[in-house]
PDB file of C-alpha atoms in Angstrom:
ATOM      1  CA  MET A 142    -158.857  92.101  36.300  1.00 56.00           C
ATOM      2  CA  THR A 143    -158.654  88.526  37.449  1.00 60.00           C
ATOM      3  CA  HIS A 144    -155.432  86.562  36.734  1.00 59.00           C
ATOM      4  CA  PRO A 145    -155.707  82.938  35.680  1.00 60.00           C
ATOM      5  CA  ALA A 146    -154.907  80.410  38.331  1.00 57.00           C
ATOM      6  CA  ASP A 147    -151.414  78.841  38.333  1.00 55.00           C
ATOM      7  CA  THR A 148    -151.919  75.364  36.981  1.00 59.00           C
ATOM      8  CA  LEU A 149    -148.206  74.242  37.436  1.00 61.00           C
ATOM      9  CA  VAL A 150    -148.295  70.763  38.855  1.00 63.00           C
ATOM     10  CA  TYR A 151    -145.294  68.998  40.489  1.00 61.00           C
ATOM     11  CA  ASP A 152    -144.813  65.730  38.630  1.00 67.00           C
ATOM     12  CA  ALA A 153    -142.758  63.513  40.958  1.00 68.00           C
ATOM     13  CA  ALA A 154    -142.337  60.771  38.350  1.00 69.00           C
ATOM     14  CA  LYS A 155    -140.784  63.117  35.760  1.00 70.00           C
ATOM     15  CA  ILE A 156    -138.468  64.679  38.330  1.00 69.00           C
ATOM     16  CA  ALA A 157    -137.240  61.269  39.434  1.00 65.00           C
ATOM     17  CA  ALA A 158    -136.635  60.215  35.823  1.00 65.00           C
ATOM     18  CA  ARG A 159    -134.604  63.302  35.057  1.00 65.00           C
ATOM     19  CA  GLN A 160    -132.551  62.939  38.232  1.00 61.00           C
ATOM     20  CA  ALA A 161    -131.651  59.441  37.124  1.00 62.00           C
ATOM     21  CA  ASP A 162    -130.654  60.731  33.673  1.00 60.00           C
ATOM     22  CA  GLY A 163    -126.931  61.467  33.555  1.00 56.00           C
ATOM     23  CA  ARG A 164    -127.439  64.302  31.072  1.00 61.00           C
ATOM     24  CA  PHE A 165    -129.050  66.329  33.845  1.00 61.00           C
ATOM     25  CA  ASP A 166    -126.382  65.586  36.489  1.00 60.00           C
ATOM     26  CA  TYR A 167    -125.002  69.139  36.620  1.00 59.00           C
ATOM     27  CA  ASN A 168    -123.389  68.685  40.034  1.00 59.00           C
ATOM     28  CA  SER A 169    -120.815  66.322  38.569  1.00 54.00           C
ATOM     29  CA  GLN A 170    -119.577  69.145  36.357  1.00 54.00           C
ATOM     30  CA  LEU A 171    -119.001  71.333  39.392  1.00 53.00           C
ATOM     31  CA  SER A 172    -117.001  68.771  41.384  1.00 50.00           C
ATOM     32  CA  ALA A 173    -113.294  69.410  41.821  1.00 50.00           C
ATOM     33  CA  PRO A 174    -110.957  67.441  39.558  1.00 50.00           C
ATOM     34  CA  GLU A 175    -108.864  64.677  41.025  1.00 49.00           C
ATOM     35  CA  SER A 176    -105.962  66.121  42.943  1.00 56.00           C
ATOM     36  CA  GLY A 177    -102.391  64.946  42.768  1.00 65.00           C
ATOM     37  CA  LEU A 178    -100.076  64.389  45.699  1.00 66.00           C
ATOM     38  CA  LEU A 179     -98.655  67.886  45.349  1.00 64.00           C
ATOM     39  CA  ASP A 180    -102.091  69.486  45.543  1.00 70.00           C
ATOM     40  CA  ILE A 181    -103.015  67.413  48.584  1.00 72.00           C
ATOM     41  CA  LEU A 182     -99.765  68.403  50.286  1.00 68.00           C
ATOM     42  CA  ARG A 183    -100.264  72.066  49.374  1.00 67.00           C
ATOM     43  CA  ARG A 184    -103.810  72.166  50.771  1.00 72.00           C
ATOM     44  CA  TRP A 185    -102.793  70.377  53.955  1.00 69.00           C
ATOM     45  CA  LEU A 186     -99.859  72.696  54.469  1.00 67.00           C
ATOM     46  CA  SER A 187    -101.992  75.711  53.677  1.00 69.00           C
ATOM     47  CA  ARG A 188    -104.582  74.700  56.279  1.00 71.00           C
ATOM     48  CA  CYS A 189    -101.895  74.254  58.926  1.00 70.00           C
ATOM     49  CA  LEU A 190    -100.310  77.610  58.177  1.00 61.00           C
ATOM     50  CA  ASN A 191    -103.679  79.298  57.901  1.00 67.00           C
ATOM     51  CA  ALA A 192    -104.477  78.229  61.449  1.00 64.00           C
ATOM     52  CA  ILE A 193    -101.195  79.780  62.629  1.00 63.00           C
ATOM     53  CA  PHE A 194    -100.629  82.891  60.497  1.00 58.00           C
ATOM     54  CA  GLY A 195    -103.942  83.677  58.807  1.00 58.00           C
ATOM     55  CA  SER A 196    -105.064  83.180  55.247  1.00 56.00           C
ATOM     56  CA  GLU A 197    -103.000  85.841  53.405  1.00 56.00           C
ATOM     57  CA  THR A 198     -99.714  85.007  55.073  1.00 56.00           C
ATOM     58  CA  ALA A 199    -100.337  81.270  54.840  1.00 53.00           C
ATOM     59  CA  GLU A 200    -100.739  81.387  51.058  1.00 57.00           C
ATOM     60  CA  SER A 201     -97.366  83.052  50.428  1.00 60.00           C
ATOM     61  CA  VAL A 202     -95.551  80.993  53.052  1.00 61.00           C
ATOM     62  CA  THR A 203     -96.982  77.782  51.574  1.00 58.00           C
ATOM     63  CA  VAL A 204     -95.517  78.555  48.163  1.00 62.00           C
ATOM     64  CA  TRP A 205     -92.040  79.239  49.561  1.00 60.00           C
ATOM     65  CA  LEU A 206     -92.110  76.144  51.749  1.00 65.00           C
ATOM     66  CA  LEU A 207     -93.029  73.992  48.775  1.00 64.00           C
ATOM     67  CA  VAL A 208     -90.193  75.531  46.774  1.00 67.00           C
ATOM     68  CA  GLY A 209     -87.842  74.831  49.683  1.00 72.00           C
ATOM     69  CA  PHE A 210     -88.993  71.223  49.932  1.00 71.00           C
ATOM     70  CA  PHE A 211     -88.504  70.783  46.195  1.00 71.00           C
ATOM     71  CA  VAL A 212     -84.971  72.208  46.291  1.00 79.00           C
ATOM     72  CA  LEU A 213     -84.126  70.027  49.292  1.00 79.00           C
ATOM     73  CA  ALA A 214     -85.477  66.922  47.545  1.00 76.00           C
ATOM     74  CA  VAL A 215     -83.431  67.641  44.418  1.00 80.00           C
ATOM     75  CA  GLY A 216     -80.350  68.260  46.550  1.00 80.00           C
ATOM     76  CA  LEU A 217     -80.771  64.945  48.361  1.00 80.00           C
ATOM     77  CA  ILE A 218     -81.204  63.093  45.080  1.00 84.00           C
ATOM     78  CA  LEU A 219     -78.042  64.670  43.670  1.00 79.00           C
ATOM     79  CA  PHE A 220     -76.167  63.860  46.891  1.00 74.00           C
ATOM     80  CA  PHE A 221     -77.096  60.184  46.723  1.00 72.00           C
ATOM     81  CA  ILE A 222     -76.138  60.053  43.039  1.00 78.00           C
ATOM     82  CA  TYR A 223     -72.793  61.669  43.885  1.00 66.00           C
ATOM     83  CA  LYS A 224     -72.136  59.086  46.605  1.00 64.00           C
ATOM     84  CA  LYS A 225     -72.838  56.245  44.176  1.00 64.00           C
ATOM     85  CA  ARG A 226     -71.310  57.724  41.003  1.00 62.00           C
ATOM     86  CA  PRO A 227     -68.930  60.599  41.876  1.00 62.00           C
ATOM     87  CA  GLU A 228     -67.301  60.427  38.453  1.00 53.00           C
ATOM     88  CA  LEU A 229     -70.465  61.909  36.937  1.00 63.00           C
ATOM     89  CA  PHE A 230     -69.749  65.207  38.695  1.00 60.00           C
ATOM     90  CA  LEU A 231     -66.037  65.472  37.833  1.00 57.00           C
ATOM     91  CA  ARG A 232     -64.888  67.807  35.145  1.00 55.00           C
ATOM     92  CA  GLU A 233     -62.848  66.436  32.309  1.00 46.00           C
ATOM     93  CA  LYS A 234     -59.205  66.397  33.268  1.00 46.00           C
ATOM     94  CA  ARG A 235     -57.429  69.373  31.810  1.00 45.00           C
ATOM     95  CA  LYS A 236     -54.593  68.823  29.412  1.00 43.00           C
ATOM     96  CA  PRO A 237     -51.171  69.586  30.921  1.00 43.00           C
ATOM     97  CA  LEU A 238     -49.436  72.762  29.930  1.00 40.00           C
ATOM     98  CA  PRO A 239     -46.338  72.446  27.756  1.00 39.00           C
ATOM     99  CA  CYS A 240     -44.104  72.882  30.825  1.00 39.00           C
ATOM    100  CA  GLU A 241     -45.908  70.080  32.703  1.00 42.00           C
ATOM    101  CA  VAL A 242     -45.461  66.361  32.336  1.00 43.00           C
ATOM    102  CA  GLU A 243     -47.773  64.033  34.204  1.00 47.00           C
ATOM    103  CA  GLU A 244     -46.367  61.105  36.177  1.00 51.00           C
ATOM    104  CA  GLU A 245     -48.102  58.567  33.949  1.00 54.00           C
ATOM    105  CA  ASN A 246     -45.870  59.656  31.058  1.00 69.00           C
ATOM    106  CA  ILE A 247     -42.546  58.625  32.597  1.00 82.00           C
ATOM    107  CA  TYR A 248     -42.010  55.980  29.915  1.00 83.00           C
ATOM    108  CA  ARG A 249     -42.435  58.513  27.127  1.00 85.00           C
ATOM    109  CA  ILE A 250     -40.199  61.289  28.433  1.00 88.00           C
ATOM    110  CA  ASP A 251     -36.801  62.144  27.031  1.00 91.00           C
ATOM    111  CA  PHE A 252     -35.421  63.129  30.436  1.00 92.00           C
ATOM    112  CA  GLU A 253     -32.047  64.389  29.246  1.00 94.00           C
ATOM    113  CA  LYS A 254     -33.722  66.683  26.726  1.00 94.00           C
ATOM    114  CA  GLU A 255     -36.321  67.940  29.220  1.00 94.00           C
ATOM    115  CA  LEU A 256     -33.747  68.534  31.941  1.00 95.00           C
ATOM    116  CA  ALA A 257     -31.422  70.384  29.568  1.00 95.00           C
ATOM    117  CA  ALA A 258     -34.276  72.638  28.394  1.00 96.00           C
ATOM    118  CA  ALA A 259     -35.444  73.368  31.959  1.00 96.00           C
ATOM    119  CA  LEU A 260     -31.938  74.209  33.173  1.00 96.00           C
ATOM    120  CA  ALA A 261     -31.243  76.399  30.134  1.00 96.00           C
ATOM    121  CA  ALA A 262     -34.389  78.391  30.987  1.00 96.00           C
ATOM    122  CA  ASP A 263     -33.479  78.513  34.718  1.00 96.00           C
ATOM    123  CA  ASN A 264     -36.788  76.742  35.356  1.00 96.00           C
ATOM    124  CA  PHE A 265     -35.573  74.851  38.414  1.00 96.00           C
ATOM    125  CA  ARG A 266     -39.053  73.926  39.531  1.00 95.00           C
ATOM    126  CA  LEU A 267     -39.563  71.945  36.328  1.00 95.00           C
ATOM    127  CA  ALA A 268     -36.004  70.608  36.528  1.00 96.00           C
ATOM    128  CA  VAL A 269     -36.658  69.277  40.048  1.00 96.00           C
ATOM    129  CA  ARG A 270     -39.792  67.528  38.851  1.00 94.00           C
ATOM    130  CA  MET A 271     -38.066  65.998  35.846  1.00 95.00           C
ATOM    131  CA  LEU A 272     -35.273  64.749  38.080  1.00 96.00           C
ATOM    132  CA  TYR A 273     -37.791  63.128  40.428  1.00 95.00           C
ATOM    133  CA  LEU A 274     -39.638  61.430  37.565  1.00 94.00           C
ATOM    134  CA  GLN A 275     -36.363  60.271  36.087  1.00 94.00           C
ATOM    135  CA  THR A 276     -35.456  58.700  39.427  1.00 95.00           C
ATOM    136  CA  LEU A 277     -38.835  56.969  39.572  1.00 94.00           C
ATOM    137  CA  ARG A 278     -38.091  55.539  36.124  1.00 93.00           C
ATOM    138  CA  LEU A 279     -34.693  54.334  37.352  1.00 93.00           C
ATOM    139  CA  ALA A 280     -36.257  52.682  40.413  1.00 94.00           C
ATOM    140  CA  ALA A 281     -38.997  51.051  38.362  1.00 93.00           C
ATOM    141  CA  ASP A 282     -36.549  49.719  35.765  1.00 93.00           C
ATOM    142  CA  ARG A 283     -34.453  48.159  38.529  1.00 94.00           C
ATOM    143  CA  GLN A 284     -37.626  46.747  40.120  1.00 93.00           C
ATOM    144  CA  TRP A 285     -37.060  48.631  43.365  1.00 95.00           C
ATOM    145  CA  ILE A 286     -40.654  49.828  43.242  1.00 93.00           C
ATOM    146  CA  ASP A 287     -43.881  48.648  41.673  1.00 91.00           C
ATOM    147  CA  TRP A 288     -44.732  51.780  39.715  1.00 84.00           C
ATOM    148  CA  GLN A 289     -48.446  52.516  39.351  1.00 83.00           C
ATOM    149  CA  ILE A 290     -50.287  55.666  38.225  1.00 78.00           C
ATOM    150  CA  TYR A 291     -52.337  55.967  41.417  1.00 80.00           C
ATOM    151  CA  LYS A 292     -49.465  55.666  43.897  1.00 87.00           C
ATOM    152  CA  THR A 293     -48.114  58.611  45.872  1.00 90.00           C
ATOM    153  CA  PRO A 294     -44.435  59.530  46.414  1.00 92.00           C
ATOM    154  CA  THR A 295     -44.722  58.475  50.065  1.00 91.00           C
ATOM    155  CA  GLU A 296     -45.838  54.990  49.015  1.00 92.00           C
ATOM    156  CA  TYR A 297     -42.718  54.600  46.910  1.00 93.00           C
ATOM    157  CA  THR A 298     -40.487  55.534  49.832  1.00 93.00           C
ATOM    158  CA  ARG A 299     -42.119  52.804  51.934  1.00 93.00           C
ATOM    159  CA  GLU A 300     -41.877  50.056  49.331  1.00 93.00           C
ATOM    160  CA  LEU A 301     -38.352  50.708  48.030  1.00 93.00           C
ATOM    161  CA  LYS A 302     -36.705  47.278  48.132  1.00 88.00           C
ATOM    162  CA  PRO A 303     -33.022  48.043  48.813  1.00 86.00           C
ATOM    163  CA  ALA A 304     -33.341  48.762  52.547  1.00 89.00           C
ATOM    164  CA  GLY A 305     -29.982  50.538  52.581  1.00 92.00           C
ATOM    165  CA  LEU A 306     -31.224  53.135  50.083  1.00 94.00           C
ATOM    166  CA  LYS A 307     -34.503  54.003  51.793  1.00 94.00           C
ATOM    167  CA  ALA A 308     -33.093  56.906  53.819  1.00 95.00           C
ATOM    168  CA  THR A 309     -31.482  58.459  50.725  1.00 96.00           C
ATOM    169  CA  PHE A 310     -34.612  57.977  48.639  1.00 96.00           C
ATOM    170  CA  ARG A 311     -36.780  59.453  51.397  1.00 95.00           C
ATOM    171  CA  ASP A 312     -34.541  62.541  51.590  1.00 96.00           C
ATOM    172  CA  PHE A 313     -34.663  62.870  47.809  1.00 97.00           C
ATOM    173  CA  THR A 314     -38.468  62.518  47.762  1.00 95.00           C
ATOM    174  CA  ASN A 315     -38.987  65.013  50.602  1.00 95.00           C
ATOM    175  CA  ARG A 316     -37.084  67.699  48.704  1.00 96.00           C
ATOM    176  CA  PHE A 317     -39.265  67.113  45.675  1.00 95.00           C
ATOM    177  CA  LEU A 318     -42.438  67.288  47.784  1.00 94.00           C
ATOM    178  CA  GLN A 319     -41.329  70.567  49.362  1.00 93.00           C
ATOM    179  CA  VAL A 320     -41.070  72.156  45.929  1.00 94.00           C
ATOM    180  CA  ARG A 321     -44.047  70.460  44.332  1.00 89.00           C
ATOM    181  CA  TYR A 322     -46.583  70.825  47.130  1.00 88.00           C
ATOM    182  CA  GLY A 323     -44.993  72.907  49.890  1.00 86.00           C
ATOM    183  CA  ASN A 324     -44.398  76.134  47.921  1.00 81.00           C
ATOM    184  CA  PHE A 325     -40.647  75.938  48.513  1.00 89.00           C
ATOM    185  CA  ARG A 326     -38.584  77.896  46.034  1.00 93.00           C
ATOM    186  CA  ALA A 327     -36.669  75.693  43.619  1.00 95.00           C
ATOM    187  CA  THR A 328     -33.075  76.836  43.227  1.00 95.00           C
ATOM    188  CA  ARG A 329     -29.933  75.651  41.492  1.00 96.00           C
ATOM    189  CA  GLU A 330     -28.552  74.574  44.882  1.00 97.00           C
ATOM    190  CA  LEU A 331     -31.613  72.456  45.627  1.00 96.00           C
ATOM    191  CA  PHE A 332     -31.471  70.849  42.204  1.00 97.00           C
ATOM    192  CA  ASP A 333     -27.763  70.075  42.592  1.00 97.00           C
ATOM    193  CA  SER A 334     -28.363  68.492  46.008  1.00 96.00           C
ATOM    194  CA  MET A 335     -31.067  66.274  44.508  1.00 97.00           C
ATOM    195  CA  ARG A 336     -28.781  65.343  41.633  1.00 97.00           C
ATOM    196  CA  ARG A 337     -26.173  64.179  44.171  1.00 97.00           C
ATOM    197  CA  LEU A 338     -28.797  62.091  45.956  1.00 96.00           C
ATOM    198  CA  GLN A 339     -29.827  60.590  42.632  1.00 96.00           C
ATOM    199  CA  ASP A 340     -26.206  59.643  41.963  1.00 95.00           C
ATOM    200  CA  GLU A 341     -26.006  58.001  45.397  1.00 94.00           C
ATOM    201  CA  LEU A 342     -29.104  55.967  44.610  1.00 94.00           C
ATOM    202  CA  GLY A 343     -27.658  54.840  41.285  1.00 90.00           C
ATOM    203  CA  LYS A 344     -24.298  53.874  42.747  1.00 88.00           C
ATOM    204  CA  GLY A 345     -25.868  52.282  45.787  1.00 76.00           C
ATOM    205  CA  GLY A 346     -28.010  50.072  43.627  1.00 60.00           C
ATOM    206  CA  CYS A 347     -25.022  48.928  41.599  1.00 58.00           C
ATOM    207  CA  SER A 348     -22.957  48.121  44.715  1.00 53.00           C
ATOM    208  CA  GLU A 349     -25.796  46.045  46.224  1.00 54.00           C
ATOM    209  CA  THR A 350     -26.199  44.188  42.933  1.00 49.00           C
ATOM    210  CA  ASP A 351     -22.472  43.488  42.756  1.00 48.00           C
ATOM    211  CA  GLY A 352     -22.441  42.280  46.346  1.00 48.00           C
TER     212      GLY A 352
END
């Protein structure tokens, strides 16, 4: 049996027309989508690692390196923010316990009441602190010091105006600092010695004023 001859004819004009027709541009559908910077970086890094470690190892290492870079970038951003605005990273200041009185409250403290309560409870650590704050109030009222919230005890010892009282005030302040920050045990004897120094400061101020 004889088969009919194949009469398929290549029509160059039709082929050209269809190639120019966008509906038949199937290759565009197969092209890769536009890549972002992260994809470009990942492929570049993957190629570099692939040349060193091989394809399987490179793929896993690439992921971890990208994670590491991301963590490092976030850390650097947080560091720069901290340098510019450190207050954003500070916790809210805790409220003082009932047995604590902050230095900024020296003008609202009933010192005699607080000292009597601390001594009655044998809380000499608190009594020492109250005595120090009371002395700061005395010095501020007599304008021996320029009291400010941010100043340290050492600054007050340097700026005390009656030069003849500086040594006594420094001794008084050092005993407070030993208890407050040096983990020294506060005792009745230590409190009494500071009370005597406080009396010397009070009398010394009056004698200089009288003179």
